[in-house]
XYZ file of C-alpha atoms in Angstrom:
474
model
C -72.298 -62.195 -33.602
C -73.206 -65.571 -33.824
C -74.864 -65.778 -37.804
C -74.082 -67.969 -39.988
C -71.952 -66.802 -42.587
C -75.381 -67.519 -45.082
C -77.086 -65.216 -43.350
C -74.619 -62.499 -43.654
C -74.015 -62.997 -47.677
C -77.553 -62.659 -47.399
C -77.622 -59.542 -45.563
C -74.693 -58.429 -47.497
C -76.665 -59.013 -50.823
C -79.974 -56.991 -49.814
C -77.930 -53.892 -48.888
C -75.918 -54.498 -52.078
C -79.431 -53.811 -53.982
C -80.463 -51.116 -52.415
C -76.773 -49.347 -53.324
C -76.479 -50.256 -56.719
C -77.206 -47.477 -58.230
C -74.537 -45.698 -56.195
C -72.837 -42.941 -58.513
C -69.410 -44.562 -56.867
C -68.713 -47.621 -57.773
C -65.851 -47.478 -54.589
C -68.073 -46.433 -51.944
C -70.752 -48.953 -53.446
C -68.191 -51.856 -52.660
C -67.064 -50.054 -49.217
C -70.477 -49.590 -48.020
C -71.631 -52.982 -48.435
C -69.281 -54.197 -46.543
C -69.847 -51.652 -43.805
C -73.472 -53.313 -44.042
C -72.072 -56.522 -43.841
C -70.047 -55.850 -40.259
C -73.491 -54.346 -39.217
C -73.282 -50.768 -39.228
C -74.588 -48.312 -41.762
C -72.306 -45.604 -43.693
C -72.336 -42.329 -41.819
C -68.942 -40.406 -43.604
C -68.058 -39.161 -46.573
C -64.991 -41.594 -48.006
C -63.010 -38.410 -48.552
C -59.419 -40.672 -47.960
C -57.481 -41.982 -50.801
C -54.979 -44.297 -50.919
C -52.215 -42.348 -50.658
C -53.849 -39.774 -47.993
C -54.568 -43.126 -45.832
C -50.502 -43.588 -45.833
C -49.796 -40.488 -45.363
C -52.272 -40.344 -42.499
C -50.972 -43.432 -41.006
C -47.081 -42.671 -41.382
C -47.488 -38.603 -40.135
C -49.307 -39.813 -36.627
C -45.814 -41.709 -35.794
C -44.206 -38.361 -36.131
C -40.352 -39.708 -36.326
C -38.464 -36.309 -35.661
C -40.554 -35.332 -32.875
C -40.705 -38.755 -31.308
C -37.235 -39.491 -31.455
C -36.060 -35.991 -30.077
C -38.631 -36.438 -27.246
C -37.595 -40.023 -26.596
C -33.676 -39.415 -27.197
C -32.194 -40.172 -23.744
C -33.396 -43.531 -23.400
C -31.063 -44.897 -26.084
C -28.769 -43.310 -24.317
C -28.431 -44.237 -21.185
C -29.405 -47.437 -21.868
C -26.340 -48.848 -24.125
C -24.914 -45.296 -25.889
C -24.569 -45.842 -29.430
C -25.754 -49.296 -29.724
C -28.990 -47.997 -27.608
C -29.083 -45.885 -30.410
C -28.369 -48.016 -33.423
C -29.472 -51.589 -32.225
C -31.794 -50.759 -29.722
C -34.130 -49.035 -32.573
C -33.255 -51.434 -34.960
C -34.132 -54.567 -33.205
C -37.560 -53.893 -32.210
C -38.344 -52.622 -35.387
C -38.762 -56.559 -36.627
C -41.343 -57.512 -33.743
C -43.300 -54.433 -34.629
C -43.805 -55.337 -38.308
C -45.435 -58.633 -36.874
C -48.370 -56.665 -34.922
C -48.504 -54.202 -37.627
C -48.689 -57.246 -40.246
C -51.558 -59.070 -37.873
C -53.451 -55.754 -37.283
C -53.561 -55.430 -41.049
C -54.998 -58.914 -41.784
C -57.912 -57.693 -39.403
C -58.838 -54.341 -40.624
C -58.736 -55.696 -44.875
C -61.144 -58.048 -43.205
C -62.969 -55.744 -40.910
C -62.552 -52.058 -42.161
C -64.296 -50.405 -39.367
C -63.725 -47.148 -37.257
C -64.746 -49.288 -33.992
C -61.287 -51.320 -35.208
C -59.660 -53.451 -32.440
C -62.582 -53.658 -29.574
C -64.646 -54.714 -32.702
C -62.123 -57.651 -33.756
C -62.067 -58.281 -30.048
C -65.679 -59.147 -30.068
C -65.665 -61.370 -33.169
C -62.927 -63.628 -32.647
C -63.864 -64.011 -29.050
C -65.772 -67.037 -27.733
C -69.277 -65.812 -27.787
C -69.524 -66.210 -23.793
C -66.792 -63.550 -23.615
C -67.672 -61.369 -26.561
C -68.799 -58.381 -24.719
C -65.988 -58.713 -22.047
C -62.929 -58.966 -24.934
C -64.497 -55.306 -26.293
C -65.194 -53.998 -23.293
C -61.794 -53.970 -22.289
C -59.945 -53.796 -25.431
C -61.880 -50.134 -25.965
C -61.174 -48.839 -22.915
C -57.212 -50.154 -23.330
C -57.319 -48.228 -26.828
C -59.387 -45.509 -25.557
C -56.558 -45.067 -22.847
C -53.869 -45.084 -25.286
C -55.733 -42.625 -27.809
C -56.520 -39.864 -25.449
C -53.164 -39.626 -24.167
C -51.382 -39.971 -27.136
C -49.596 -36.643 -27.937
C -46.978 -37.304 -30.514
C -47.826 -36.783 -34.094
C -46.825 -34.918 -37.216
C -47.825 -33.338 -40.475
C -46.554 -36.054 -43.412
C -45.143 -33.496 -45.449
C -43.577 -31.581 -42.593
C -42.383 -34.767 -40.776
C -40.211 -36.502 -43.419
C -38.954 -32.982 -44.391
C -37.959 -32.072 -40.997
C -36.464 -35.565 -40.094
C -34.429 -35.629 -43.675
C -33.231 -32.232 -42.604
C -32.283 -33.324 -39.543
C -30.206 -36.365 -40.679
C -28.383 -34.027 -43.412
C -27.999 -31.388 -40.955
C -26.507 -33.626 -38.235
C -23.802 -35.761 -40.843
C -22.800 -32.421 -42.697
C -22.765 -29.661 -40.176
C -20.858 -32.541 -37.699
C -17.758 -32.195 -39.545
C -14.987 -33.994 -38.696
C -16.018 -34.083 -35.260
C -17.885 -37.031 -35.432
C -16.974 -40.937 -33.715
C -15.585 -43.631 -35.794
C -18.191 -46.125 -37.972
C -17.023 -49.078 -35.743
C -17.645 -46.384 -32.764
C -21.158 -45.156 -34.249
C -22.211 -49.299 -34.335
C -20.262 -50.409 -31.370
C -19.570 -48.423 -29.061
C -21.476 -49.535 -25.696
C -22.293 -46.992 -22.545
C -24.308 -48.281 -19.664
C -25.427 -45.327 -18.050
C -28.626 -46.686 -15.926
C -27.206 -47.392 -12.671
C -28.189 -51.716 -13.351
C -25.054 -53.855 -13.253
C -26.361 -56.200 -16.089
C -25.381 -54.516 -19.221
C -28.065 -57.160 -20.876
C -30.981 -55.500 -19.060
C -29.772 -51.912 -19.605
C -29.529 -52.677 -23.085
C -33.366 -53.783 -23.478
C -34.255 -51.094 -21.962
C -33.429 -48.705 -24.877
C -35.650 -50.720 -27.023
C -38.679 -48.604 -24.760
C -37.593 -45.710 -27.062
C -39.050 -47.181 -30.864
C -42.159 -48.274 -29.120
C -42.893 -44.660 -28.054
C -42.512 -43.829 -31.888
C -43.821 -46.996 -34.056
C -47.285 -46.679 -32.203
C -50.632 -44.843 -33.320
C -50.581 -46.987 -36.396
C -54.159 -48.517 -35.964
C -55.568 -44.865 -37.084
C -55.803 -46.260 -40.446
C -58.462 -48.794 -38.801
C -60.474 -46.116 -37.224
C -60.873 -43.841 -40.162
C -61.673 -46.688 -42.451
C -65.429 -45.874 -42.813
C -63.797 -42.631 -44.285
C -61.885 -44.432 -46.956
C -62.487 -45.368 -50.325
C -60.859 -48.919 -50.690
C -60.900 -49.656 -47.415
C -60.402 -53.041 -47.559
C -56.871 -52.596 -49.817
C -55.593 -48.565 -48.346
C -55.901 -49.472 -44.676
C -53.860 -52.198 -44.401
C -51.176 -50.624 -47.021
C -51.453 -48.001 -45.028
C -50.513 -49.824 -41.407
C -47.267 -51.727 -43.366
C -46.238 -48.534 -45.422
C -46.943 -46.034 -42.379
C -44.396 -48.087 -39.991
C -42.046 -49.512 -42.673
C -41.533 -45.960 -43.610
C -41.187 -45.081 -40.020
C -38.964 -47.582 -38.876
C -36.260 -46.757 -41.709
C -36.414 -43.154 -41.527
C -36.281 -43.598 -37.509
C -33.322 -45.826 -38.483
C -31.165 -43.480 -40.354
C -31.898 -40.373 -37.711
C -30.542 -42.510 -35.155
C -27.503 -43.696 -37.477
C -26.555 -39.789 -37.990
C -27.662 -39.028 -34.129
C -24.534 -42.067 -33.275
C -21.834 -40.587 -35.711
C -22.538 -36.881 -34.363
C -22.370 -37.737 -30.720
C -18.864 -37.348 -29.627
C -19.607 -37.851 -26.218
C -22.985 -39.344 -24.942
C -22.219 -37.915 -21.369
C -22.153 -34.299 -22.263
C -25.636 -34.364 -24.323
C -26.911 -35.984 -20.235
C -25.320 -33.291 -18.448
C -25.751 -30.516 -20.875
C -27.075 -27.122 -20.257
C -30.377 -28.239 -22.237
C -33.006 -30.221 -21.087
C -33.680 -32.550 -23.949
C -30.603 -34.419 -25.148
C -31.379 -34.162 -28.792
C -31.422 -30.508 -27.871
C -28.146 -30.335 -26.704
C -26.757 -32.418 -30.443
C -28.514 -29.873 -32.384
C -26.920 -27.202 -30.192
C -23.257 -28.982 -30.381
C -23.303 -29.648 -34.133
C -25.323 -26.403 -35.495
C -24.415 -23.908 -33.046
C -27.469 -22.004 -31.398
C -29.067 -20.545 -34.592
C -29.218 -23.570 -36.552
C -30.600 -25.187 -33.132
C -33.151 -22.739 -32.949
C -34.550 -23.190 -36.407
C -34.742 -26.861 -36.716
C -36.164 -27.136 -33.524
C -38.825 -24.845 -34.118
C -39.659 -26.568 -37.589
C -40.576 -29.943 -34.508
C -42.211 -27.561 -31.969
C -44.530 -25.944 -34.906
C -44.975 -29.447 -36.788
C -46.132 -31.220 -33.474
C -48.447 -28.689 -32.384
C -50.009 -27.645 -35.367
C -50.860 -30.956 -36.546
C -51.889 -32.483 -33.260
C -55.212 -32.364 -34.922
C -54.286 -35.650 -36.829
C -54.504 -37.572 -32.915
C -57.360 -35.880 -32.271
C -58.935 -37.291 -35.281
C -58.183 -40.954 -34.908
C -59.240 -40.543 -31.160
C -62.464 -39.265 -31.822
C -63.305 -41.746 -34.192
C -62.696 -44.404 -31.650
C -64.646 -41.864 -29.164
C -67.534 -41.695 -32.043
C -67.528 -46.202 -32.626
C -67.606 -46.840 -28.684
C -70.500 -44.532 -28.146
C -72.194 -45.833 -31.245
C -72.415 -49.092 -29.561
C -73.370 -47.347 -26.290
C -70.300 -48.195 -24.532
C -69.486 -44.463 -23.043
C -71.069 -42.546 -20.271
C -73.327 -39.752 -22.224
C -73.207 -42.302 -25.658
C -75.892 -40.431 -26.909
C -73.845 -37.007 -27.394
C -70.459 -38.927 -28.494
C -72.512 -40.703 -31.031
C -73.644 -37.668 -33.173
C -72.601 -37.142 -36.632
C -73.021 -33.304 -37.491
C -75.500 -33.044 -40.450
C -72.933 -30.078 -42.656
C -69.271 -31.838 -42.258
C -70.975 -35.605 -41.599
C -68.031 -35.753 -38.468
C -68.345 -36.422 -35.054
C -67.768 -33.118 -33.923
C -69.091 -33.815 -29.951
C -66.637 -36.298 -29.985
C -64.005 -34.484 -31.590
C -64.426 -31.836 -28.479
C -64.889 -34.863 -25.846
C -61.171 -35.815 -27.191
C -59.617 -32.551 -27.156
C -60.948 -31.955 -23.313
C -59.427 -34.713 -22.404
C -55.928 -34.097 -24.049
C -56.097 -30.738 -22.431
C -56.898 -32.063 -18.765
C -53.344 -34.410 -19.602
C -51.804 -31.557 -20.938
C -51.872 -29.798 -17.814
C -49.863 -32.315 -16.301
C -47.030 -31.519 -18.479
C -45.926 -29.237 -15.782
C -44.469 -32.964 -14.709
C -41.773 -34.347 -16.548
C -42.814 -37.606 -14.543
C -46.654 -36.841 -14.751
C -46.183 -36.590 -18.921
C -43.693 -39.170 -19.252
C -45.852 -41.730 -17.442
C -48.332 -40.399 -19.946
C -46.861 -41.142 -22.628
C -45.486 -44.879 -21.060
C -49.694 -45.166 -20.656
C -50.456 -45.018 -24.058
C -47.980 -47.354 -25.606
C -49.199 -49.901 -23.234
C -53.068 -49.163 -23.354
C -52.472 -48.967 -27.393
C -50.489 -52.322 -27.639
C -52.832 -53.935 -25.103
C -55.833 -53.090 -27.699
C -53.342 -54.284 -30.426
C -52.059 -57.241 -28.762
C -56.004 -58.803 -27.715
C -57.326 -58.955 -30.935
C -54.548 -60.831 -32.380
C -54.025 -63.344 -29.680
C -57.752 -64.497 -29.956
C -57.217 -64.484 -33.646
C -54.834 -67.034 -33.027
C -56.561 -69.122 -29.984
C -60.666 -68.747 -30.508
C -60.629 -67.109 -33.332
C -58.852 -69.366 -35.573
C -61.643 -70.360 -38.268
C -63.974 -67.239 -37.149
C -61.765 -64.866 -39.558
C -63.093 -64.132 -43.341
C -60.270 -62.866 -45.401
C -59.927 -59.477 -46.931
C -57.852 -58.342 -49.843
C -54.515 -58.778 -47.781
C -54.190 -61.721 -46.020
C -51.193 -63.542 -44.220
C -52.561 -66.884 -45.116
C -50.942 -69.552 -43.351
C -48.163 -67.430 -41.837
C -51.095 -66.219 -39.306
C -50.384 -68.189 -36.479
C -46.503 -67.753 -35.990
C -46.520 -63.763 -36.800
C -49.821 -63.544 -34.248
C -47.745 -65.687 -32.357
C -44.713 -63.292 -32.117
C -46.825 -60.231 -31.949
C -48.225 -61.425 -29.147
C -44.851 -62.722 -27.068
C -43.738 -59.166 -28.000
C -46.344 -56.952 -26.904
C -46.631 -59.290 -23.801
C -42.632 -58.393 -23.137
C -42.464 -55.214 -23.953
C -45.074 -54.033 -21.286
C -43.128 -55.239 -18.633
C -39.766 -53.274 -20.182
C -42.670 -50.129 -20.576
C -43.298 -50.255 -16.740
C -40.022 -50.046 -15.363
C -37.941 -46.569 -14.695
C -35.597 -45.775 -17.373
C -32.502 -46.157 -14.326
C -31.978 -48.040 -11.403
C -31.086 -45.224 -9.135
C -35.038 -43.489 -9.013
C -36.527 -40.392 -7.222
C -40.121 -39.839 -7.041
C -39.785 -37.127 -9.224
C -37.938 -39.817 -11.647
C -40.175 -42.782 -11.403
C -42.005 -44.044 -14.184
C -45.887 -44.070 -13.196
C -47.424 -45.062 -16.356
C -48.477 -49.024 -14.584
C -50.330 -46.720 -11.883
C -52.238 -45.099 -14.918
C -53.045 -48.459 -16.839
C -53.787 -50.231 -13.369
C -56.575 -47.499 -12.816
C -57.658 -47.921 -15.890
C -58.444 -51.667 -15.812
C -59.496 -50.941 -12.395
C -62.200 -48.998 -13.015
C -63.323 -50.903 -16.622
C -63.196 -54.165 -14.380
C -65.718 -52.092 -11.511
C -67.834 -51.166 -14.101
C -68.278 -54.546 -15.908
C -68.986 -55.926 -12.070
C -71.363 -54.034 -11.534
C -73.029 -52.776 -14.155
C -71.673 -52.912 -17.805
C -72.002 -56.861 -17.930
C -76.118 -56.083 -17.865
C -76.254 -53.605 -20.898
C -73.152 -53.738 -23.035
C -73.526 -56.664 -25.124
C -70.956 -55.653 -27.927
C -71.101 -53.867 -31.489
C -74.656 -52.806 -31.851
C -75.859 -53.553 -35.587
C -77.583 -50.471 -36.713
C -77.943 -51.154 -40.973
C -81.735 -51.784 -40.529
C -81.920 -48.592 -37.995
C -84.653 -46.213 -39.573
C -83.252 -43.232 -37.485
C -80.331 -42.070 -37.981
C -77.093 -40.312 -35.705
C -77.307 -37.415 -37.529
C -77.595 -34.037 -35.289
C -81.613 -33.468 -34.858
C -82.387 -37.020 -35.201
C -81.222 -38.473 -31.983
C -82.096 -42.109 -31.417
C -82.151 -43.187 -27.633
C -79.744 -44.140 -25.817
C-alpha cells in the first residue's frame, strides 16, 4: 500500500499486455484496473449500465421501506414528519452518496469501503481502518432485509401514490394541512427533538446504496456505471420516497387513528382506510411478494462483501468464503454463509423490538463503513486519492465534510427509542448490537488480528487461483 504511483503504472502496464488481446475491449479496460488495485479478475462482467442502476435503486426498495418505516414520521411531527422529515435528510444523503461515488470510479472493487479504508489511511493504521470498517459493513449487510425487484418496486410505489390520491377522494386534509400540519406524538416536550427524530425514517430507506461498489468486479464500465449507479439509485429513491410520502400526508385524515388502528403497521391501516379491505389486500401483497422474492438482490451484495473480506483472509474459515465456483464463476459458499446468517436474524422477527433494533443495526454499521472512508479521504487521505471518471474535484473536502457531520449525527438520532415513554418490549436495542460488534472486532484485533491481517492481500501475480478444486492456503 505504500508504492509509488510509478510502480503501479508499471504494474498496471504489464497486466495491460498480457490482456490485450482480450475479445472485450470493456473488460480489457476493467480488468486492468482490477490489476492495478491488486487483485486479479475472478467474474464474469455480466452488469451493464443500466442493470448497475437498476441494481442499485431496487436494493432501497421505497414501497416496502416506507410502509415498514411509516410510524416514525408519524409520531414524530405528523405530516411534516412525513413531508419534511423525508425531505430534509434527503440533501445530507446525496453528500455520502456523492463522496462514496468519487471512491468507487476510483477504486471499483467488490472489497469497496474496508478497501478505501485501507488506502487513504496512514499506513501505521492501514490494517486497523479495514479491519473495522468490514466488520461495520459486514454488520450492516447481513442484517439488512429491505430490498426490492426494480421493476416491481417503482411499479408498486407509483401504484401506491395513484392509489392513495385517487381512491382518497374528497376525504383527504387540506395542501397547507398535508405541508403543515404538526403532531408531536412521542411523549418529548421539545417539539424540535421530536421532529428530528422522524428524519430516522429516510435513513432506513436511502441505505444499501454501496452494492454498486461491491459488484463492481461484475461490471463492465466500472469505473463510469458504479458511481452513476450510487447518484441515480438514491436520487431516484429519494424523489419517488418523496412523492409516496406527499400522497401518504394528503390521505391521512387523522394521524391518530392509523396509531391506534386495528392493524399493526400504520401504512396498513391508510391502505385499509382509503381502499377498503380488498384493495388493501392486493397492494399489500404486490410489497409482501416483491420483498421476499427479491431478497436475493441483499443477499448478493452481502456475499460479495462476504467473498472480498475472506479473499484478504479477514473471516474465520477465509478459505471456504473465498471460493469462486468453477460453472457460475460466483461465490456460492459465501452466498450460503450470507443467507445463514439472515435466517439466524430472521428468527428474531418474532420481536418487533429484536427486528427493529435489527434493522436500527444496519443503518448504523452501513453508514459507519460509509462514513470512515470518506472522513480519511478528507484528513490522511487528502493527496493519496487518484481520480476516476467521476470526480468531485475541489468540492471534495466540504461534501466529505458534510457527509461526515451527518453520518456522525444521525447515529446518535439512530440509537435513541422512537418515544420518550419506553417499555422493554419498546426500546430500541440496535447500540447494544453495534456495541457488540465493535466489541468483539476490537478483542480480536487485541489479541490476535493485529499479527496476521495486514489489509487487502494483492493476489494479480498469484499462480493459483480461488476457483473450486484449486484452493490456495489460507
Amino acid at each position: 500500500m505504500t508504492e509509488s504511483i510509478s510502480e503501479k503504472q508499471a504494474e498496471v502496464s504489464l497486466n495491460a499486455a498480457s490482456v490485450k488481446n482480450h475479445p472485450n475491449p470493456t473488460r480489457n479496460e476493467d480488468d486492468t484496473v482490477l490489476a492495478e488495485l491488486g487483485y486479479k479478475a475472478e467474474f464474469k462482467r455480466e452488469f451493464s449500465m443500466i442493470e448497475t442502476i437498476a441494481f442499485a435503486f431496487s436494493i432501497m426498495g421505497v414501497v416496502a421501506s416506507v410502509s415498514s418505516t411509516f410510524s416514525f414520521p408519524l409520531v414524530s411531527g405528523g405530516h411534516v414528519g412525513m413531508v419534511w422529515g423525508w425531505l430534509i435528510p434527503c440533501f445530507f444523503v446525496m453528500a455520502v452518496a456523492s463522496s462514496m461515488a468519487e471512491l468507487v470510479s476510483s477504486m471499483p472493487t467488490s472489497a469497496g469501503l474496508y478497501y478505501f479504508s485501507a488506502k487513504l489511511a496512514p499506513p501505521k493504521y492501514s490494517a486497523l481502518a479495514s479491519w473495522i470498517t468490514g466488520w461495520a459493513n459486514i454488520t450492516g449487510q447481513v442484517t439488512l432485509c429491505t430490498d426490492d425487484h426494480y421493476g416491481d418496486c417503482v411499479g408498486t410505489t407509483i401504484a401506491a401514490i395513484i392509489a392513495l390520491l385517487v381512491c382518497s377522494g374528497d376525504n383527504k386534509v387540506s395542501t397547507k394541512d398535508a405541508f403543515t400540519m404538526f403532531e408531536n406524538n412521542t411523549g418529548w416536550s421539545n417539539n424540535g427533538w421530536a421532529f428530528l427524530l422522524a428524519f430516522t425514517a429516510p435513513m432506513w430507506t436511502l441505505t444499501g446504496y454501496d452494492s454498486a461498489a461491491h459488484i463492481s468486479e461484475e461490471i463492465s464500465g466500472a469505473q463510469r456505471a458504479a458511481p452513476i449507479a450510487i447518484l441515480v439509485g438514491v436520487f431516484g429513491t429519494q424523489v419517488l420516497g418523496w412523492l409516496l410520502f406527499i400522497a401518504c400526508s394528503f390521505a391521512t385524515v387523522s394521524v391518530a387513528d392509523l396509531l391506534t388502528g386495528s392493524l399493526p403497521l400504520p401504512m396498513g391501516q391508510l391502505f385499509l382506510n382509503v381502499l377498503g379491505k380488498r384493495g388493501m389486500l392486493a397492494i399489500w401483497g404486490f410489497i409482501i411478494v416483491v420483498q421476499f422474492v427479491t431478497g436475493a438482490a441483499q443477499g448478493v451484495d452481502a456475499s460479495r462483501v462476504v467473498f472480498a473480506f475472506a479473499r484478504d483472509n479477514a473471516l474465520p474459515g477465509s478459505r471456504w468464503w473465498k471460493r469462486i465456483n468453477g460453472r457460475t464463476q460466483t461465490p456460492v459458499n459465501a452466498v450460503w454463509l450470507v443467507m445463514a446468517g439472515a435466517a439466524v436474524c430472521g428468527l428474531l422477527g418474532f420481536s418487533a423490538a429484536a427486528l427493529s433494533s435489527l434493522a436500527g443495526a444496519s443503518v448504523i454499521g452501513l453508514y459507519v463503513s460509509y462514513a470512515t472512508p470518506i472522513f480519511l479521504r478528507i484528513t490522511s487521505g487528502r493527496d493519496k486519492l487518484v481520480p476516476g471518471t467521476f470526480s468531485l474535484g475541489r468540492w471534495y473536502m466540504p461534501i466529505g465534510i458534510i457527509a461526515v457531520a451527518w453520518v456522525s449525527f444521525i447515529v446518535v438520532l439512530l440509537v435513541f427509542p422512537p418515544s420518550q415513554a419506553t417499555t422493554a418490549q419498546g426500546m430500541n436495542y440496535a447500540v447494544v448490537i453495534i456495541m457488540g460488534v465493535f466489541f468483539f472486532a476490537s478483542i480480536s484485533w487485541v489479541v490476535s488480528a493485529h499479527k496476521w491481517f495486514h489489509g487487502p492481500i494483492k493476489n494479480v501475480d498469484d499462480s493459483t487461483s480461488s476457483v473450486e478444486g484449486k484452493e490456495p492456503e489460507f
